[in-house]
Every structure is written in C-alpha cells, then in structure tokens.
PDB file of C-alpha atoms in Angstrom:
ATOM      1  CA  MET A1161     -24.112  -2.731 -49.199  1.00 39.00           C
ATOM      2  CA  VAL A1162     -23.824  -4.294 -45.645  1.00 39.00           C
ATOM      3  CA  GLY A1163     -25.755  -1.540 -43.798  1.00 40.00           C
ATOM      4  CA  GLY A1164     -28.790  -2.544 -41.656  1.00 40.00           C
ATOM      5  CA  GLY A1165     -28.269  -6.097 -42.204  1.00 41.00           C
ATOM      6  CA  GLY A1166     -31.078  -8.873 -43.178  1.00 40.00           C
ATOM      7  CA  LYS A1167     -33.787  -9.287 -45.117  1.00 39.00           C
ATOM      8  CA  ARG A1168     -36.639  -6.927 -44.763  1.00 39.00           C
ATOM      9  CA  ARG A1169     -39.547  -8.542 -42.014  1.00 40.00           C
ATOM     10  CA  PRO A1170     -42.783  -9.114 -44.172  1.00 38.00           C
ATOM     11  CA  GLY A1171     -45.294  -6.256 -43.346  1.00 39.00           C
ATOM     12  CA  GLY A1172     -43.410  -3.541 -45.949  1.00 40.00           C
ATOM     13  CA  GLU A1173     -41.062  -0.667 -44.642  1.00 43.00           C
ATOM     14  CA  GLY A1174     -40.146   0.808 -41.523  1.00 43.00           C
ATOM     15  CA  PRO A1175     -39.839  -0.293 -37.478  1.00 46.00           C
ATOM     16  CA  GLN A1176     -42.388  -4.141 -37.366  1.00 49.00           C
ATOM     17  CA  CYS A1177     -44.671  -2.080 -34.409  1.00 59.00           C
ATOM     18  CA  GLU A1178     -47.661  -3.279 -33.456  1.00 50.00           C
ATOM     19  CA  LYS A1179     -50.036  -0.138 -33.393  1.00 46.00           C
ATOM     20  CA  THR A1180     -51.869   0.599 -30.055  1.00 43.00           C
ATOM     21  CA  VAL A1181     -53.153   3.897 -28.571  1.00 36.00           C
ATOM     22  CA  ASP A1182     -50.569   5.170 -26.385  1.00 45.00           C
ATOM     23  CA  GLU A1183     -47.642   5.492 -29.028  1.00 43.00           C
ATOM     24  CA  LYS A1184     -44.898   5.363 -26.141  1.00 46.00           C
ATOM     25  CA  LYS A1185     -45.710   1.573 -25.910  1.00 44.00           C
ATOM     26  CA  SER A1186     -43.597   0.731 -29.095  1.00 45.00           C
ATOM     27  CA  LYS A1187     -40.126   1.907 -28.757  1.00 47.00           C
ATOM     28  CA  PHE A1188     -40.572  -1.106 -27.259  1.00 58.00           C
ATOM     29  CA  CYS A1189     -40.832  -2.813 -30.338  1.00 86.00           C
ATOM     30  CA  GLU A1190     -37.498  -4.043 -32.326  1.00 90.00           C
ATOM     31  CA  ALA A1191     -35.981  -2.576 -35.068  1.00 92.00           C
ATOM     32  CA  ASP A1192     -35.439  -3.931 -38.382  1.00 92.00           C
ATOM     33  CA  VAL A1193     -31.902  -5.610 -37.565  1.00 94.00           C
ATOM     34  CA  SER A1194     -30.850  -8.268 -37.583  1.00 93.00           C
ATOM     35  CA  SER A1195     -30.627 -10.643 -34.528  1.00 94.00           C
ATOM     36  CA  ASP A1196     -26.773 -11.718 -36.438  1.00 94.00           C
ATOM     37  CA  LEU A1197     -25.910  -8.278 -36.383  1.00 94.00           C
ATOM     38  CA  ARG A1198     -26.715  -7.103 -33.026  1.00 96.00           C
ATOM     39  CA  LYS A1199     -25.237 -10.721 -31.446  1.00 94.00           C
ATOM     40  CA  GLU A1200     -22.083  -9.471 -34.005  1.00 93.00           C
ATOM     41  CA  ILE A1201     -21.734  -6.459 -31.531  1.00 94.00           C
ATOM     42  CA  GLU A1202     -22.920  -7.817 -28.046  1.00 93.00           C
ATOM     43  CA  ASN A1203     -20.257  -9.967 -28.563  1.00 91.00           C
ATOM     44  CA  HIS A1204     -17.540  -7.239 -29.898  1.00 90.00           C
ATOM     45  CA  TYR A1205     -17.964  -5.201 -26.834  1.00 91.00           C
ATOM     46  CA  LYS A1206     -20.218  -7.652 -24.585  1.00 91.00           C
ATOM     47  CA  LEU A1207     -22.061  -4.803 -24.173  1.00 92.00           C
ATOM     48  CA  SER A1208     -25.726  -4.317 -24.919  1.00 93.00           C
ATOM     49  CA  LEU A1209     -26.838  -2.002 -26.954  1.00 96.00           C
ATOM     50  CA  PRO A1210     -30.576  -0.115 -26.422  1.00 97.00           C
ATOM     51  CA  GLU A1211     -33.563   0.025 -29.146  1.00 97.00           C
ATOM     52  CA  ASP A1212     -32.618   3.563 -29.819  1.00 98.00           C
ATOM     53  CA  PHE A1213     -29.789   2.294 -31.112  1.00 98.00           C
ATOM     54  CA  TYR A1214     -30.529   0.497 -33.589  1.00 98.00           C
ATOM     55  CA  HIS A1215     -34.115   2.894 -34.409  1.00 98.00           C
ATOM     56  CA  PHE A1216     -31.268   5.680 -34.982  1.00 98.00           C
ATOM     57  CA  TRP A1217     -29.464   3.598 -37.318  1.00 98.00           C
ATOM     58  CA  LYS A1218     -32.701   2.691 -39.467  1.00 97.00           C
ATOM     59  CA  PHE A1219     -33.645   6.377 -39.628  1.00 98.00           C
ATOM     60  CA  CYS A1220     -30.231   7.162 -41.517  1.00 98.00           C
ATOM     61  CA  GLU A1221     -30.547   4.991 -43.468  1.00 97.00           C
ATOM     62  CA  GLU A1222     -33.308   6.946 -44.381  1.00 97.00           C
ATOM     63  CA  LEU A1223     -31.786  10.039 -44.951  1.00 97.00           C
ATOM     64  CA  ASP A1224     -29.084   8.140 -46.769  1.00 97.00           C
ATOM     65  CA  PRO A1225     -28.955   4.147 -47.645  1.00 96.00           C
ATOM     66  CA  GLU A1226     -25.655   4.431 -49.492  1.00 96.00           C
ATOM     67  CA  LYS A1227     -23.964   6.126 -46.521  1.00 96.00           C
ATOM     68  CA  PRO A1228     -26.412   5.793 -43.312  1.00 98.00           C
ATOM     69  CA  SER A1229     -22.978   6.358 -40.643  1.00 97.00           C
ATOM     70  CA  ASP A1230     -22.359   9.766 -42.365  1.00 98.00           C
ATOM     71  CA  SER A1231     -25.789  10.999 -43.486  1.00 98.00           C
ATOM     72  CA  LEU A1232     -25.299  13.445 -40.685  1.00 98.00           C
ATOM     73  CA  SER A1233     -21.877  14.872 -42.484  1.00 97.00           C
ATOM     74  CA  ALA A1234     -22.514  17.574 -44.498  1.00 95.00           C
ATOM     75  CA  SER A1235     -25.143  19.369 -42.546  1.00 96.00           C
ATOM     76  CA  LEU A1236     -24.484  18.894 -39.076  1.00 97.00           C
ATOM     77  CA  GLY A1237     -20.649  17.484 -39.476  1.00 97.00           C
ATOM     78  CA  LEU A1238     -21.637  14.155 -37.220  1.00 98.00           C
ATOM     79  CA  GLN A1239     -20.539  10.861 -37.589  1.00 98.00           C
ATOM     80  CA  LEU A1240     -21.491   7.455 -36.679  1.00 98.00           C
ATOM     81  CA  VAL A1241     -18.511   5.184 -35.268  1.00 96.00           C
ATOM     82  CA  GLY A1242     -18.162   3.298 -32.905  1.00 95.00           C
ATOM     83  CA  PRO A1243     -20.737  -0.061 -32.744  1.00 95.00           C
ATOM     84  CA  TYR A1244     -22.562   1.423 -36.011  1.00 97.00           C
ATOM     85  CA  ASP A1245     -19.076   0.681 -38.079  1.00 95.00           C
ATOM     86  CA  ILE A1246     -20.048  -3.248 -37.382  1.00 94.00           C
ATOM     87  CA  LEU A1247     -24.185  -2.287 -38.307  1.00 96.00           C
ATOM     88  CA  ALA A1248     -22.575  -0.376 -41.552  1.00 94.00           C
ATOM     89  CA  GLY A1249     -19.919  -3.501 -42.512  1.00 90.00           C
ATOM     90  CA  LYS A1250     -16.229  -0.977 -41.570  1.00 86.00           C
ATOM     91  CA  HIS A1251     -14.760  -4.308 -39.617  1.00 75.00           C
ATOM     92  CA  LYS A1252     -14.469  -6.369 -42.115  1.00 73.00           C
ATOM     93  CA  THR A1253     -12.359  -4.050 -44.749  1.00 54.00           C
ATOM     94  CA  LYS A1254     -10.029  -3.901 -41.848  1.00 55.00           C
ATOM     95  CA  LYS A1255      -7.475  -6.040 -42.033  1.00 57.00           C
ATOM     96  CA  LYS A1256      -6.521  -5.746 -38.240  1.00 53.00           C
ATOM     97  CA  SER A1257     -10.138  -5.943 -37.416  1.00 51.00           C
ATOM     98  CA  THR A1258      -9.645  -9.466 -35.676  1.00 58.00           C
ATOM     99  CA  GLY A1259      -6.843  -8.040 -33.304  1.00 65.00           C
ATOM    100  CA  LEU A1260      -9.044  -4.997 -33.023  1.00 70.00           C
ATOM    101  CA  ASN A1261      -9.689  -3.546 -28.609  1.00 74.00           C
ATOM    102  CA  PHE A1262     -12.929  -2.750 -29.160  1.00 79.00           C
ATOM    103  CA  ASN A1263     -13.294  -1.602 -25.862  1.00 74.00           C
ATOM    104  CA  LEU A1264     -11.007   1.138 -26.899  1.00 78.00           C
ATOM    105  CA  HIS A1265     -12.156   1.954 -30.428  1.00 80.00           C
ATOM    106  CA  TRP A1266     -13.345   5.860 -30.673  1.00 90.00           C
ATOM    107  CA  ARG A1267     -11.613   5.732 -26.432  1.00 90.00           C
ATOM    108  CA  PHE A1268     -10.575   9.182 -26.268  1.00 93.00           C
ATOM    109  CA  TYR A1269      -8.454  10.627 -23.550  1.00 90.00           C
ATOM    110  CA  TYR A1270     -10.475  11.717 -21.154  1.00 90.00           C
ATOM    111  CA  ASP A1271     -13.275   8.851 -21.632  1.00 92.00           C
ATOM    112  CA  PRO A1272     -14.443   6.582 -18.562  1.00 91.00           C
ATOM    113  CA  PRO A1273     -15.199   2.943 -19.150  1.00 90.00           C
ATOM    114  CA  GLU A1274     -18.854   3.981 -18.286  1.00 93.00           C
ATOM    115  CA  PHE A1275     -18.666   5.574 -21.203  1.00 95.00           C
ATOM    116  CA  GLN A1276     -19.045   4.214 -25.192  1.00 96.00           C
ATOM    117  CA  THR A1277     -18.921   6.421 -27.884  1.00 97.00           C
ATOM    118  CA  ILE A1278     -21.519   6.652 -31.091  1.00 97.00           C
ATOM    119  CA  ILE A1279     -21.738   9.406 -32.295  1.00 98.00           C
ATOM    120  CA  ILE A1280     -18.596  12.128 -33.248  1.00 98.00           C
ATOM    121  CA  GLY A1281     -18.478  15.525 -34.367  1.00 97.00           C
ATOM    122  CA  ASP A1282     -15.646  18.553 -34.417  1.00 96.00           C
ATOM    123  CA  ASN A1283     -12.265  16.770 -34.677  1.00 94.00           C
ATOM    124  CA  LYS A1284     -11.371  20.488 -33.200  1.00 96.00           C
ATOM    125  CA  THR A1285     -12.875  20.240 -29.958  1.00 97.00           C
ATOM    126  CA  GLN A1286     -12.866  16.654 -30.321  1.00 96.00           C
ATOM    127  CA  TYR A1287     -16.898  16.555 -29.596  1.00 98.00           C
ATOM    128  CA  HIS A1288     -18.099  13.282 -29.268  1.00 98.00           C
ATOM    129  CA  MET A1289     -21.910  11.471 -27.603  1.00 98.00           C
ATOM    130  CA  GLY A1290     -21.559   8.649 -26.101  1.00 97.00           C
ATOM    131  CA  TYR A1291     -23.997   6.124 -23.555  1.00 98.00           C
ATOM    132  CA  PHE A1292     -23.135   5.944 -20.228  1.00 96.00           C
ATOM    133  CA  ARG A1293     -23.656   3.156 -18.517  1.00 95.00           C
ATOM    134  CA  ASP A1294     -23.794   2.418 -14.184  1.00 92.00           C
ATOM    135  CA  SER A1295     -23.264  -0.942 -14.466  1.00 90.00           C
ATOM    136  CA  PRO A1296     -21.989  -2.857 -17.265  1.00 90.00           C
ATOM    137  CA  ASP A1297     -24.152  -5.937 -17.835  1.00 90.00           C
ATOM    138  CA  GLU A1298     -27.159  -2.781 -17.793  1.00 93.00           C
ATOM    139  CA  LEU A1299     -28.825  -0.448 -20.528  1.00 95.00           C
ATOM    140  CA  PRO A1300     -27.590   2.625 -20.654  1.00 95.00           C
ATOM    141  CA  VAL A1301     -28.489   5.226 -18.286  1.00 95.00           C
ATOM    142  CA  TYR A1302     -28.038   8.276 -20.851  1.00 96.00           C
ATOM    143  CA  VAL A1303     -26.357   9.307 -23.849  1.00 98.00           C
ATOM    144  CA  GLY A1304     -23.669  12.199 -22.983  1.00 97.00           C
ATOM    145  CA  ILE A1305     -21.519  14.761 -24.540  1.00 97.00           C
ATOM    146  CA  ASN A1306     -17.865  15.383 -24.353  1.00 97.00           C
ATOM    147  CA  GLU A1307     -15.314  17.978 -25.975  1.00 97.00           C
ATOM    148  CA  ALA A1308     -12.251  15.965 -24.563  1.00 94.00           C
ATOM    149  CA  LYS A1309      -9.355  19.180 -26.221  1.00 95.00           C
ATOM    150  CA  LYS A1310     -11.464  21.519 -23.640  1.00 94.00           C
ATOM    151  CA  ASN A1311     -12.045  19.378 -20.490  1.00 93.00           C
ATOM    152  CA  CYS A1312     -13.379  15.778 -18.799  1.00 92.00           C
ATOM    153  CA  ILE A1313     -16.999  16.553 -18.393  1.00 93.00           C
ATOM    154  CA  ILE A1314     -19.458  14.916 -19.208  1.00 95.00           C
ATOM    155  CA  VAL A1315     -22.555  16.813 -20.220  1.00 96.00           C
ATOM    156  CA  PRO A1316     -26.474  14.475 -19.732  1.00 96.00           C
ATOM    157  CA  ASN A1317     -27.884  14.504 -23.511  1.00 96.00           C
ATOM    158  CA  GLY A1318     -31.398  13.062 -23.139  1.00 96.00           C
ATOM    159  CA  ASP A1319     -31.372   9.017 -22.910  1.00 96.00           C
ATOM    160  CA  ASN A1320     -31.417   8.022 -26.300  1.00 98.00           C
ATOM    161  CA  VAL A1321     -29.425   9.357 -29.575  1.00 98.00           C
ATOM    162  CA  PHE A1322     -33.074  10.681 -31.078  1.00 98.00           C
ATOM    163  CA  ALA A1323     -32.407  13.500 -27.936  1.00 98.00           C
ATOM    164  CA  ALA A1324     -29.590  13.331 -27.886  1.00 98.00           C
ATOM    165  CA  VAL A1325     -28.832  14.579 -31.729  1.00 99.00           C
ATOM    166  CA  LYS A1326     -32.118  16.669 -31.724  1.00 98.00           C
ATOM    167  CA  LEU A1327     -30.510  18.895 -29.015  1.00 98.00           C
ATOM    168  CA  PHE A1328     -27.364  19.104 -31.068  1.00 98.00           C
ATOM    169  CA  LEU A1329     -29.354  20.440 -34.215  1.00 98.00           C
ATOM    170  CA  THR A1330     -31.430  22.989 -32.117  1.00 97.00           C
ATOM    171  CA  LYS A1331     -28.521  24.172 -30.637  1.00 96.00           C
ATOM    172  CA  LYS A1332     -27.127  24.544 -34.479  1.00 96.00           C
ATOM    173  CA  LEU A1333     -30.069  25.875 -36.180  1.00 96.00           C
ATOM    174  CA  LYS A1334     -29.151  28.873 -33.303  1.00 95.00           C
ATOM    175  CA  GLU A1335     -25.823  29.532 -35.032  1.00 94.00           C
ATOM    176  CA  VAL A1336     -26.514  29.061 -38.511  1.00 94.00           C
ATOM    177  CA  THR A1337     -27.261  31.933 -40.732  1.00 94.00           C
ATOM    178  CA  ASP A1338     -27.318  30.658 -44.158  1.00 95.00           C
ATOM    179  CA  LYS A1339     -31.038  30.225 -45.665  1.00 94.00           C
ATOM    180  CA  LYS A1340     -30.047  27.219 -46.970  1.00 95.00           C
ATOM    181  CA  LYS A1341     -28.622  25.648 -44.420  1.00 95.00           C
ATOM    182  CA  ILE A1342     -31.150  26.685 -42.326  1.00 96.00           C
ATOM    183  CA  ASN A1343     -33.747  25.427 -44.756  1.00 97.00           C
ATOM    184  CA  LEU A1344     -31.313  21.914 -45.200  1.00 97.00           C
ATOM    185  CA  LEU A1345     -31.391  22.165 -40.956  1.00 97.00           C
ATOM    186  CA  LYS A1346     -35.006  22.199 -40.262  1.00 97.00           C
ATOM    187  CA  ASN A1347     -35.975  19.213 -42.712  1.00 97.00           C
ATOM    188  CA  ILE A1348     -34.052  17.404 -40.698  1.00 98.00           C
ATOM    189  CA  ASP A1349     -35.020  18.240 -37.493  1.00 98.00           C
ATOM    190  CA  GLU A1350     -38.828  17.983 -38.523  1.00 98.00           C
ATOM    191  CA  LYS A1351     -37.795  14.180 -40.262  1.00 98.00           C
ATOM    192  CA  LEU A1352     -36.097  13.360 -36.639  1.00 98.00           C
ATOM    193  CA  THR A1353     -39.248  14.937 -34.653  1.00 98.00           C
ATOM    194  CA  GLU A1354     -41.382  12.784 -36.381  1.00 97.00           C
ATOM    195  CA  ALA A1355     -39.924   9.521 -36.249  1.00 97.00           C
ATOM    196  CA  ALA A1356     -38.706  10.249 -32.029  1.00 97.00           C
ATOM    197  CA  ARG A1357     -43.270  10.757 -32.346  1.00 96.00           C
ATOM    198  CA  GLU A1358     -43.910   7.822 -33.438  1.00 95.00           C
ATOM    199  CA  LEU A1359     -41.453   5.448 -31.406  1.00 96.00           C
ATOM    200  CA  GLY A1360     -42.215   7.046 -28.606  1.00 95.00           C
ATOM    201  CA  TYR A1361     -38.446   8.678 -27.483  1.00 97.00           C
ATOM    202  CA  SER A1362     -38.399  11.649 -25.204  1.00 97.00           C
ATOM    203  CA  LEU A1363     -36.967  14.456 -26.342  1.00 98.00           C
ATOM    204  CA  GLU A1364     -36.278  16.374 -23.429  1.00 96.00           C
ATOM    205  CA  GLN A1365     -32.767  16.636 -22.434  1.00 96.00           C
ATOM    206  CA  ARG A1366     -32.843  15.465 -18.055  1.00 94.00           C
ATOM    207  CA  THR A1367     -36.434  12.919 -18.582  1.00 93.00           C
ATOM    208  CA  MET A1368     -38.114  12.035 -14.789  1.00 94.00           C
ATOM    209  CA  LYS A1369     -35.875   8.147 -15.138  1.00 94.00           C
ATOM    210  CA  MET A1370     -32.570  10.836 -15.275  1.00 92.00           C
ATOM    211  CA  LYS A1371     -33.489  12.786 -12.539  1.00 93.00           C
ATOM    212  CA  GLN A1372     -34.250  10.075 -10.504  1.00 91.00           C
ATOM    213  CA  ARG A1373     -30.500   8.278 -10.992  1.00 90.00           C
ATOM    214  CA  ASP A1374     -29.675  11.452  -9.459  1.00 86.00           C
ATOM    215  CA  LYS A1375     -30.938  11.405  -6.597  1.00 88.00           C
ATOM    216  CA  LYS A1376     -28.860   7.742  -6.013  1.00 87.00           C
ATOM    217  CA  VAL A1377     -25.337   8.973  -6.875  1.00 86.00           C
ATOM    218  CA  VAL A1378     -23.096   8.875  -4.221  1.00 79.00           C
ATOM    219  CA  THR A1379     -20.286  11.314  -5.864  1.00 79.00           C
ATOM    220  CA  LYS A1380     -20.211  13.810  -8.764  1.00 79.00           C
ATOM    221  CA  THR A1381     -16.889  12.456  -9.816  1.00 80.00           C
ATOM    222  CA  PHE A1382     -14.706  14.702 -12.021  1.00 81.00           C
ATOM    223  CA  HIS A1383     -16.203  13.797 -15.239  1.00 86.00           C
ATOM    224  CA  GLY A1384     -19.030  15.015 -13.564  1.00 83.00           C
ATOM    225  CA  ALA A1385     -21.141  11.727 -14.856  1.00 85.00           C
ATOM    226  CA  GLY A1386     -21.520  10.934 -11.204  1.00 82.00           C
ATOM    227  CA  LEU A1387     -21.607   7.299  -9.238  1.00 82.00           C
ATOM    228  CA  VAL A1388     -24.138   5.620  -8.460  1.00 85.00           C
ATOM    229  CA  VAL A1389     -23.179   2.705  -6.905  1.00 78.00           C
ATOM    230  CA  PRO A1390     -25.271  -1.324  -5.245  1.00 70.00           C
ATOM    231  CA  VAL A1391     -24.703  -1.348  -1.376  1.00 63.00           C
ATOM    232  CA  ASP A1392     -25.507  -3.889   0.342  1.00 57.00           C
ATOM    233  CA  LYS A1393     -28.271  -4.735   4.103  1.00 56.00           C
ATOM    234  CA  ASN A1394     -25.463  -2.233   6.159  1.00 58.00           C
ATOM    235  CA  ASP A1395     -25.324   0.624   3.491  1.00 54.00           C
ATOM    236  CA  VAL A1396     -21.777  -0.612   2.994  1.00 51.00           C
ATOM    237  CA  GLY A1397     -20.351  -0.248  -0.684  1.00 50.00           C
ATOM    238  CA  TYR A1398     -18.977   3.299  -0.216  1.00 50.00           C
ATOM    239  CA  ARG A1399     -17.657   6.604   1.025  1.00 48.00           C
ATOM    240  CA  GLU A1400     -17.516  10.042   1.700  1.00 52.00           C
ATOM    241  CA  LEU A1401     -13.384  10.996   0.279  1.00 50.00           C
ATOM    242  CA  PRO A1402     -11.494  12.931   2.473  1.00 50.00           C
ATOM    243  CA  GLU A1403     -10.115  15.005   0.554  1.00 52.00           C
ATOM    244  CA  THR A1404     -11.928  17.692  -1.938  1.00 51.00           C
ATOM    245  CA  ASP A1405     -11.648  17.468  -6.339  1.00 48.00           C
ATOM    246  CA  ASP A1406      -8.641  19.805  -5.981  1.00 47.00           C
ATOM    247  CA  PRO A1407      -5.274  17.015  -6.105  1.00 41.00           C
ATOM    248  CA  ALA A1408      -6.770  14.841  -8.249  1.00 47.00           C
ATOM    249  CA  THR A1409      -8.656  17.411 -10.640  1.00 47.00           C
ATOM    250  CA  ALA A1410      -4.366  18.565 -10.909  1.00 42.00           C
ATOM    251  CA  PRO A1411      -3.553  16.885 -13.418  1.00 43.00           C
ATOM    252  CA  GLN A1412      -6.225  17.710 -15.968  1.00 46.00           C
ATOM    253  CA  SER A1413      -4.291  20.861 -16.535  1.00 44.00           C
ATOM    254  CA  GLY A1414      -1.597  18.693 -17.218  1.00 46.00           C
ATOM    255  CA  ARG A1415       0.717  16.400 -16.063  1.00 48.00           C
ATOM    256  CA  GLN A1416       3.767  18.950 -16.394  1.00 51.00           C
ATOM    257  CA  SER A1417       2.381  21.024 -13.682  1.00 60.00           C
ATOM    258  CA  GLU A1418       2.380  19.354 -10.418  1.00 66.00           C
ATOM    259  CA  THR A1419       5.242  19.474  -8.111  1.00 75.00           C
ATOM    260  CA  PRO A1420       7.307  16.489  -7.276  1.00 78.00           C
ATOM    261  CA  PRO A1421       5.876  16.364  -3.619  1.00 79.00           C
ATOM    262  CA  GLN A1422       1.988  16.480  -4.727  1.00 73.00           C
ATOM    263  CA  LYS A1423       2.589  14.556  -7.555  1.00 72.00           C
ATOM    264  CA  LYS A1424       3.763  11.600  -3.960  1.00 75.00           C
ATOM    265  CA  LYS A1425       1.038  12.928  -1.645  1.00 73.00           C
ATOM    266  CA  LYS A1426      -1.590  12.213  -4.988  1.00 68.00           C
ATOM    267  CA  LYS A1427       0.289   8.556  -5.238  1.00 70.00           C
ATOM    268  CA  GLU A1428      -0.264   7.872  -1.539  1.00 71.00           C
ATOM    269  CA  ILE A1429      -3.826   8.938  -0.845  1.00 67.00           C
ATOM    270  CA  VAL A1430      -4.511   6.467  -3.875  1.00 64.00           C
ATOM    271  CA  PHE A1431      -3.020   3.777  -2.480  1.00 65.00           C
ATOM    272  CA  LEU A1432      -3.687   4.180   0.698  1.00 62.00           C
ATOM    273  CA  TRP A1433      -7.288   4.420  -0.020  1.00 56.00           C
ATOM    274  CA  PHE A1434      -7.857   1.910  -2.764  1.00 58.00           C
ATOM    275  CA  PHE A1435      -6.760  -0.632   0.136  1.00 56.00           C
ATOM    276  CA  VAL A1436      -8.536   0.932   2.608  1.00 52.00           C
ATOM    277  CA  ASN A1437     -11.833   1.156   0.814  1.00 52.00           C
ATOM    278  CA  ILE A1438     -11.753  -3.102  -0.586  1.00 51.00           C
ATOM    279  CA  PHE A1439     -11.240  -4.135   2.723  1.00 49.00           C
ATOM    280  CA  SER A1440     -14.320  -2.157   3.946  1.00 45.00           C
ATOM    281  CA  SER A1441     -15.968  -3.689   1.125  1.00 45.00           C
ATOM    282  CA  ALA A1442     -16.307  -0.021  -0.080  1.00 47.00           C
ATOM    283  CA  TYR A1443     -15.669  -1.464  -3.764  1.00 48.00           C
ATOM    284  CA  LYS A1444     -16.686   1.990  -5.763  1.00 48.00           C
ATOM    285  CA  ASN A1445     -14.639   4.296  -4.184  1.00 49.00           C
ATOM    286  CA  ASP A1446     -11.092   3.828  -5.854  1.00 49.00           C
ATOM    287  CA  LEU A1447     -13.706   4.664  -8.768  1.00 53.00           C
ATOM    288  CA  ALA A1448     -14.771   8.136  -7.646  1.00 52.00           C
ATOM    289  CA  PHE A1449     -11.411   9.116  -6.386  1.00 49.00           C
ATOM    290  CA  ARG A1450      -9.850   8.433 -10.783  1.00 51.00           C
ATOM    291  CA  SER A1451      -8.726  11.030 -11.859  1.00 46.00           C
ATOM    292  CA  PRO A1452      -8.741  10.694 -15.949  1.00 49.00           C
ATOM    293  CA  ARG A1453      -5.514   8.351 -17.285  1.00 48.00           C
ATOM    294  CA  SER A1454      -4.591   8.829 -13.712  1.00 42.00           C
TER     295      SER A1454
END
C-alpha cells in the first residue's frame, strides 16, 4: 500500500508532537507523512498544502488503514480526492497520469482557480469541499463547500478539514433516523472531535481569522467567497465596478437565456473594464467581474 508514505518516525504511533501546556500549539507539528510525498504534491499542484491536510489523512488512515480515501464513504458518503490521490498512490496506477493537468483534476464547472477540491460527496448535487486561497503563493484562508448542480456559491466551512467534515457530520446526524447509523456517526464524531482537540484545530464554522479576512474583502464576487486585493501605497489595485451583479450572473442560469444584445453588452463591458483596469493598475477587477466559465 502506498498510503501515508514513508516510515514512521521513532516514538510510536500518531503525530510526533512535543507535549506542551497549550495543546493548540500542537497543530504546528508535522503529520507523519514523508517529505518526498509532500514535495510530490507541491510539484504537481504548484501549491503548498496546510498541515491539517496531512493530519486529516493520518486520521483517515486510522479509520481505514487499507483505503484511507474511502474511510468516510460508507458512513458519510464522502471521498478524499484531488491531492489526496497522490497520498493514496492513485496517480501511479494510471498510465495517463504523466500528462494529467493536476490543476484541473477534480475541478467542477463553477470552481474558480482559487478553489482546490479535496473531498467529494453526493454526485447528484456535485457536492465538494475544497481549500480557498486568496493567492497561490499563500496557504488557504478556509475550506469551502459547493454544490455545482445547484449554483456557483462557495460557502465557508471552517479554516481546516476537520472543521468542514465535523460540520457536515453534525448536519448528517440531524437527518439520520436509523439507530445503527446514528451510533456509527456518533462514533466517528467522537474520534474526529478528539483528534481535532489534540491537534489544536478549531471546529468553528467562522474563526477569528476568517472574520478578519471579511474586513479585507473589496467585493463579494459571484461565487460569494469574496476578493481580497493587495494594494500599493496609494491604495491602487481595485476600483468599484459600474455594474450590478445582474449582467454577469445571468449566464449562471443558462447561456441560452441570453439575447444577442445582452451577450454583446456583456462582452463590451468585460473588455472595456479589463483594459481600463490593466492600464490603471487595478489588476484584480477582472477577477471580480469574471462569471463562472466566462
């Protein structure tokens, strides 16, 4: 089994963290995943993954050592995908993996480049969880969820995978009526909560850092995740758009509903503001105005 990678470090099972009085400090300890696998993921995706990504993989290994990616399939209907496929060694079993564009791997219809899928759920709604980044050279700001069959909205669900799955599990518990299933979910809930507590991860849907980020958002964007723009000393980098959301959100209900004049107007607005903002250094406006798959 390829699994979590590498030999365990001396000292027994679980994350090799120094014991401190403040358990929250332990989340800065590295999960027992080899540096080779970490580098392989970063080389393929050109992105750094937060430590909770690796800690959650080790948690799933404890639930199902043989198939960690499927450890939550029977109970929650969730499957670990995307960069987790590399930890599972799945990319090595496919002949075409060498030509695979990893940045498009498990990308759903409305997903913007800032969103990286790591867990999938109900295929009927195309439910998926993913890391959302404000910048590719920074770690994710939170874990978001989206149901691509319903809309393009990305809903923040905590700042780590443990929180996102915990919130999903809590909602699931309210829907289930079968006693055996309830006991199974409660058992997983206890293990997940304990693991998050020991590692120092918050299980809140909106942490203080997420609330602080909200204050930096310059526009909501059509997917609702918001846009944080680094500006220069003159506060240049973004300017308000002279249009409401209506012209650009119309395509989300189906391009067939657009009339030729509407399409022409939209194209004119996009091109005009693209060039205006490039020349005025408001380089992030094109992202704010961008509609899914436009």
